[in-house]
Amino acid sequence: MKASRIAARAAAAAAAAGAGVLALSSPALAHVSVAAEGAAAKGGYAVVDFKVPNERDDASTAKLEVAFPTDHPLASALPEPIQGWKIDVTKAKLAKPIEVHGKQISEAVSKITWTATGKGVEPGFFQKFPVSVGALPEDADELVFKAIQTYSDKEVVRWIEIQEDGAEEPENPAPVLALTAASEDGHHGAAAEDASDKSDDAKATATTTEAADSDGGDTIARVLGVVGIVVGAAGVAYGVLAGRRRTTATEA
């Protein structure tokens, strides 16, 4: 009896602990987040996905608003069309123009809004909202995108809190895109040199093959010449012998 009671208490404790873990982890899984498809290199362009999971069991996500950073404005932000969603891109004048590829840009995307025209992100599912962005800043290690998630029952969740160094993660953290170091300038040059080396090797191989073919042709010509001389000499010798035989036969 004691053993069974102890086992029952242990099982109950384990179940409670598991429920506690799920309760603590559920909000973390529900965060709106952003991540690059591949690398988001400083000074370059990238496709980023805003991921919206729906942890609710009684409402769908019907709208997503993402505010773009004003301290590091992005001149280009092109959302990918998504079936079942209406997309609105809002631009704003910049207080200070920025230069992109030698061109002065006086306005940048300030917000993108996705509004569901159908069922939206239903309970138990998530949705990715891809956007091609650039040029990424060269003087920053990350970009913060504040997001607002609206449910079909009109509840609004603001993912706008910024993580402070050394502090615990806020309850509603803003999506943060980490930027990687820019590619080294010599990388493409090295690739070009490799291609040039391969081209030179190919040319050398072709030249060697042509030389070999030429030498082979000369050798064959020489052999045929010698064979012709031998055959000619044999014909002459045969003619001389045949003449002697006819002379001998006549004298006899």
One Martini backbone bead per residue (centre of mass of N, CA, C, O) as a GRO file, in nm:
protein
  252
    1MET     BB    1   0.060   0.062  -0.023
    2LYS     BB    2   0.293   0.259   0.013
    3ALA     BB    3   0.409   0.225  -0.271
    4SER     BB    4   0.153   0.322  -0.424
    5ARG     BB    5   0.142   0.604  -0.295
    6ILE     BB    6   0.418   0.701  -0.385
    7ALA     BB    7   0.366   0.665  -0.687
    8ALA     BB    8   0.123   0.858  -0.705
    9ARG     BB    9   0.270   1.111  -0.603
   10ALA     BB   10   0.489   1.115  -0.822
   11ALA     BB   11   0.296   1.140  -1.064
   12ALA     BB   12   0.163   1.404  -0.974
   13ALA     BB   13   0.424   1.572  -0.966
   14ALA     BB   14   0.504   1.529  -1.262
   15ALA     BB   15   0.249   1.652  -1.384
   16ALA     BB   16   0.280   1.932  -1.256
   17ALA     BB   17   0.558   1.993  -1.375
   18GLY     BB   18   0.477   1.965  -1.671
   19ALA     BB   19   0.262   2.189  -1.666
   20GLY     BB   20   0.459   2.412  -1.584
   21VAL     BB   21   0.641   2.395  -1.830
   22LEU     BB   22   0.420   2.452  -2.040
   23ALA     BB   23   0.335   2.726  -1.925
   24LEU     BB   24   0.621   2.857  -1.966
   25SER     BB   25   0.665   2.778  -2.281
   26SER     BB   26   0.423   2.884  -2.447
   27PRO     BB   27   0.490   3.190  -2.482
   28ALA     BB   28   0.756   3.144  -2.638
   29LEU     BB   29   0.616   3.002  -2.885
   30ALA     BB   30   0.422   3.268  -2.948
   31HIS     BB   31   0.618   3.432  -3.080
   32VAL     BB   32   0.712   3.681  -3.274
   33SER     BB   33   0.935   3.631  -3.550
   34VAL     BB   34   1.275   3.659  -3.701
   35ALA     BB   35   1.425   3.527  -4.012
   36ALA     BB   36   1.663   3.418  -4.221
   37GLU     BB   37   1.726   3.299  -4.550
   38GLY     BB   38   2.006   3.254  -4.426
   39ALA     BB   39   2.195   3.530  -4.473
   40ALA     BB   40   2.242   3.858  -4.299
   41ALA     BB   41   2.432   4.074  -4.450
   42LYS     BB   42   2.610   4.335  -4.438
   43GLY     BB   43   2.507   4.536  -4.713
   44GLY     BB   44   2.281   4.350  -4.799
   45TYR     BB   45   2.055   4.096  -4.896
   46ALA     BB   46   1.728   3.959  -4.780
   47VAL     BB   47   1.524   3.694  -4.666
   48VAL     BB   48   1.250   3.734  -4.447
   49ASP     BB   49   1.074   3.579  -4.166
   50PHE     BB   50   0.757   3.612  -4.029
   51LYS     BB   51   0.661   3.441  -3.740
   52VAL     BB   52   0.316   3.310  -3.672
   53PRO     BB   53   0.186   3.182  -3.399
   54ASN     BB   54  -0.100   2.986  -3.265
   55GLU     BB   55  -0.203   2.943  -2.919
   56ARG     BB   56  -0.485   2.945  -2.968
   57ASP     BB   57  -0.834   2.787  -2.934
   58ASP     BB   58  -1.054   3.055  -3.020
   59ALA     BB   59  -0.854   3.195  -3.240
   60SER     BB   60  -0.742   3.396  -3.501
   61THR     BB   61  -0.510   3.533  -3.707
   62ALA     BB   62  -0.591   3.849  -3.884
   63LYS     BB   63  -0.326   4.030  -3.804
   64LEU     BB   64  -0.019   4.204  -3.926
   65GLU     BB   65   0.222   4.433  -3.781
   66VAL     BB   66   0.525   4.585  -3.916
   67ALA     BB   67   0.787   4.768  -3.791
   68PHE     BB   68   1.034   4.959  -3.914
   69PRO     BB   69   1.333   5.081  -3.882
   70THR     BB   70   1.457   5.421  -3.819
   71ASP     BB   71   1.771   5.399  -3.757
   72HIS     BB   72   1.765   5.165  -4.009
   73PRO     BB   73   1.675   5.211  -4.300
   74LEU     BB   74   1.485   5.056  -4.569
   75ALA     BB   75   1.460   5.093  -4.908
   76SER     BB   76   1.391   4.777  -4.927
   77ALA     BB   77   1.048   4.614  -4.926
   78LEU     BB   78   0.939   4.288  -5.043
   79PRO     BB   79   0.660   4.122  -5.047
   80GLU     BB   80   0.511   3.818  -5.050
   81PRO     BB   81   0.268   3.666  -5.182
   82ILE     BB   82  -0.045   3.566  -5.010
   83GLN     BB   83  -0.280   3.354  -4.973
   84GLY     BB   84  -0.537   3.523  -4.787
   85TRP     BB   85  -0.376   3.809  -4.820
   86LYS     BB   86  -0.344   4.147  -4.740
   87ILE     BB   87  -0.111   4.400  -4.863
   88ASP     BB   88   0.057   4.674  -4.689
   89VAL     BB   89   0.267   4.949  -4.785
   90THR     BB   90   0.456   5.176  -4.585
   91LYS     BB   91   0.575   5.507  -4.627
   92ALA     BB   92   0.852   5.732  -4.535
   93LYS     BB   93   1.004   6.006  -4.457
   94LEU     BB   94   1.326   6.116  -4.423
   95ALA     BB   95   1.522   6.310  -4.228
   96LYS     BB   96   1.768   6.143  -4.364
   97PRO     BB   97   1.919   6.068  -4.625
   98ILE     BB   98   2.017   5.787  -4.816
   99GLU     BB   99   2.273   5.573  -4.948
  100VAL     BB  100   2.223   5.365  -5.250
  101HIS     BB  101   2.426   5.292  -5.486
  102GLY     BB  102   2.467   5.620  -5.527
  103LYS     BB  103   2.173   5.678  -5.409
  104GLN     BB  104   1.924   5.891  -5.310
  105ILE     BB  105   1.715   5.837  -5.019
  106SER     BB  106   1.394   5.975  -4.886
  107GLU     BB  107   1.254   5.686  -4.853
  108ALA     BB  108   1.082   5.433  -4.647
  109VAL     BB  109   0.989   5.161  -4.494
  110SER     BB  110   0.762   5.150  -4.201
  111LYS     BB  111   0.525   4.939  -4.300
  112ILE     BB  112   0.362   4.613  -4.267
  113THR     BB  113   0.038   4.474  -4.371
  114TRP     BB  114  -0.152   4.187  -4.271
  115THR     BB  115  -0.472   4.075  -4.406
  116ALA     BB  116  -0.723   3.870  -4.372
  117THR     BB  117  -0.953   3.705  -4.619
  118GLY     BB  118  -0.989   3.462  -4.432
  119LYS     BB  119  -0.888   3.254  -4.166
  120GLY     BB  120  -0.599   3.263  -4.126
  121VAL     BB  121  -0.445   3.180  -3.825
  122GLU     BB  122  -0.501   2.898  -3.693
  123PRO     BB  123  -0.532   2.691  -3.455
  124GLY     BB  124  -0.220   2.515  -3.448
  125PHE     BB  125  -0.073   2.734  -3.625
  126PHE     BB  126   0.145   2.875  -3.881
  127GLN     BB  127   0.303   3.177  -4.026
  128LYS     BB  128   0.473   3.305  -4.310
  129PHE     BB  129   0.631   3.637  -4.382
  130PRO     BB  130   0.783   3.734  -4.661
  131VAL     BB  131   1.086   3.950  -4.705
  132SER     BB  132   1.262   4.169  -4.907
  133VAL     BB  133   1.573   4.312  -4.796
  134GLY     BB  134   1.730   4.647  -4.830
  135ALA     BB  135   1.999   4.757  -4.737
  136LEU     BB  136   2.190   4.651  -4.501
  137PRO     BB  137   2.348   4.750  -4.243
  138GLU     BB  138   2.699   4.815  -4.141
  139ASP     BB  139   2.638   4.950  -3.825
  140ALA     BB  140   2.498   4.667  -3.738
  141ASP     BB  141   2.384   4.361  -3.557
  142GLU     BB  142   2.075   4.458  -3.549
  143LEU     BB  143   1.712   4.427  -3.592
  144VAL     BB  144   1.409   4.593  -3.501
  145PHE     BB  145   1.069   4.449  -3.500
  146LYS     BB  146   0.767   4.570  -3.449
  147ALA     BB  147   0.469   4.390  -3.337
  148ILE     BB  148   0.116   4.330  -3.434
  149GLN     BB  149  -0.139   4.114  -3.301
  150THR     BB  150  -0.451   4.008  -3.445
  151TYR     BB  151  -0.754   3.881  -3.362
  152SER     BB  152  -1.077   3.772  -3.433
  153ASP     BB  153  -1.163   3.889  -3.127
  154LYS     BB  154  -0.972   4.167  -3.106
  155GLU     BB  155  -0.719   4.087  -2.997
  156VAL     BB  156  -0.411   4.245  -2.875
  157VAL     BB  157  -0.059   4.194  -2.952
  158ARG     BB  158   0.250   4.341  -2.834
  159TRP     BB  159   0.568   4.311  -3.003
  160ILE     BB  160   0.784   4.566  -2.836
  161GLU     BB  161   0.996   4.454  -2.652
  162ILE     BB  162   1.317   4.520  -2.537
  163GLN     BB  163   1.613   4.371  -2.493
  164GLU     BB  164   1.811   4.368  -2.217
  165ASP     BB  165   2.107   4.362  -2.088
  166GLY     BB  166   2.092   4.101  -1.846
  167ALA     BB  167   1.799   4.049  -1.887
  168GLU     BB  168   1.507   3.933  -1.899
  169GLU     BB  169   1.272   3.821  -2.083
  170PRO     BB  170   1.019   3.952  -2.209
  171GLU     BB  171   0.688   3.898  -2.260
  172ASN     BB  172   0.693   4.101  -2.539
  173PRO     BB  173   0.898   4.054  -2.772
  174ALA     BB  174   1.076   4.170  -3.022
  175PRO     BB  175   1.176   4.124  -3.323
  176VAL     BB  176   1.509   3.987  -3.415
  177LEU     BB  177   1.773   4.062  -3.643
  178ALA     BB  178   2.057   3.903  -3.728
  179LEU     BB  179   2.379   4.006  -3.825
  180THR     BB  180   2.629   3.953  -4.050
  181ALA     BB  181   2.912   3.950  -4.188
  182ALA     BB  182   3.067   4.063  -4.438
  183SER     BB  183   3.192   3.991  -4.722
  184GLU     BB  184   3.475   3.941  -4.864
  185ASP     BB  185   3.627   4.089  -5.133
  186GLY     BB  186   3.814   3.834  -5.214
  187HIS     BB  187   3.615   3.610  -5.282
  188HIS     BB  188   3.542   3.670  -5.581
  189GLY     BB  189   3.835   3.682  -5.679
  190ALA     BB  190   3.903   3.390  -5.614
  191ALA     BB  191   3.694   3.272  -5.801
  192ALA     BB  192   3.807   3.398  -6.058
  193GLU     BB  193   4.085   3.265  -6.037
  194ASP     BB  194   3.987   2.976  -6.051
  195ALA     BB  195   3.854   3.006  -6.327
  196SER     BB  196   4.113   3.089  -6.474
  197ASP     BB  197   4.277   2.837  -6.408
  198LYS     BB  198   4.084   2.641  -6.546
  199SER     BB  199   4.108   2.769  -6.824
  200ASP     BB  200   4.414   2.729  -6.856
  201ASP     BB  201   4.408   2.422  -6.825
  202ALA     BB  202   4.228   2.372  -7.069
  203LYS     BB  203   4.416   2.499  -7.276
  204ALA     BB  204   4.660   2.315  -7.221
  205THR     BB  205   4.517   2.052  -7.287
  206ALA     BB  206   4.444   2.124  -7.578
  207THR     BB  207   4.732   2.171  -7.675
  208THR     BB  208   4.840   1.888  -7.608
  209THR     BB  209   4.639   1.737  -7.786
  210GLU     BB  210   4.719   1.869  -8.053
  211ALA     BB  211   5.014   1.780  -8.045
  212ALA     BB  212   4.958   1.481  -8.030
  213ASP     BB  213   4.802   1.467  -8.294
  214SER     BB  214   5.029   1.576  -8.472
  215ASP     BB  215   5.242   1.359  -8.402
  216GLY     BB  216   5.068   1.122  -8.490
  217GLY     BB  217   5.041   1.209  -8.786
  218ASP     BB  218   5.342   1.210  -8.856
  219THR     BB  219   5.399   0.912  -8.791
  220ILE     BB  220   5.204   0.789  -8.992
  221ALA     BB  221   5.334   0.916  -9.242
  222ARG     BB  222   5.607   0.783  -9.209
  223VAL     BB  223   5.517   0.489  -9.218
  224LEU     BB  224   5.383   0.504  -9.496
  225GLY     BB  225   5.641   0.581  -9.645
  226VAL     BB  226   5.807   0.331  -9.578
  227VAL     BB  227   5.608   0.127  -9.694
  228GLY     BB  228   5.621   0.234  -9.982
  229ILE     BB  229   5.919   0.186 -10.027
  230VAL     BB  230   5.915  -0.118  -9.977
  231VAL     BB  231   5.709  -0.187 -10.192
  232GLY     BB  232   5.868  -0.070 -10.428
  233ALA     BB  233   6.123  -0.241 -10.396
  234ALA     BB  234   5.980  -0.511 -10.427
  235GLY     BB  235   5.880  -0.458 -10.713
  236VAL     BB  236   6.153  -0.425 -10.847
  237ALA     BB  237   6.272  -0.697 -10.767
  238TYR     BB  238   6.053  -0.865 -10.908
  239GLY     BB  239   6.111  -0.758 -11.192
  240VAL     BB  240   6.404  -0.851 -11.218
  241LEU     BB  241   6.357  -1.155 -11.172
  242ALA     BB  242   6.155  -1.194 -11.402
  243GLY     BB  243   6.356  -1.115 -11.631
  244ARG     BB  244   6.569  -1.334 -11.581
  245ARG     BB  245   6.382  -1.577 -11.629
  246ARG     BB  246   6.315  -1.510 -11.925
  247THR     BB  247   6.605  -1.516 -12.033
  248THR     BB  248   6.679  -1.807 -11.955
  249ALA     BB  249   6.447  -1.941 -12.115
  250THR     BB  250   6.540  -1.847 -12.398
  251GLU     BB  251   6.828  -1.968 -12.405
  252ALA     BB  252   6.711  -2.260 -12.365
   0.00000   0.00000   0.00000
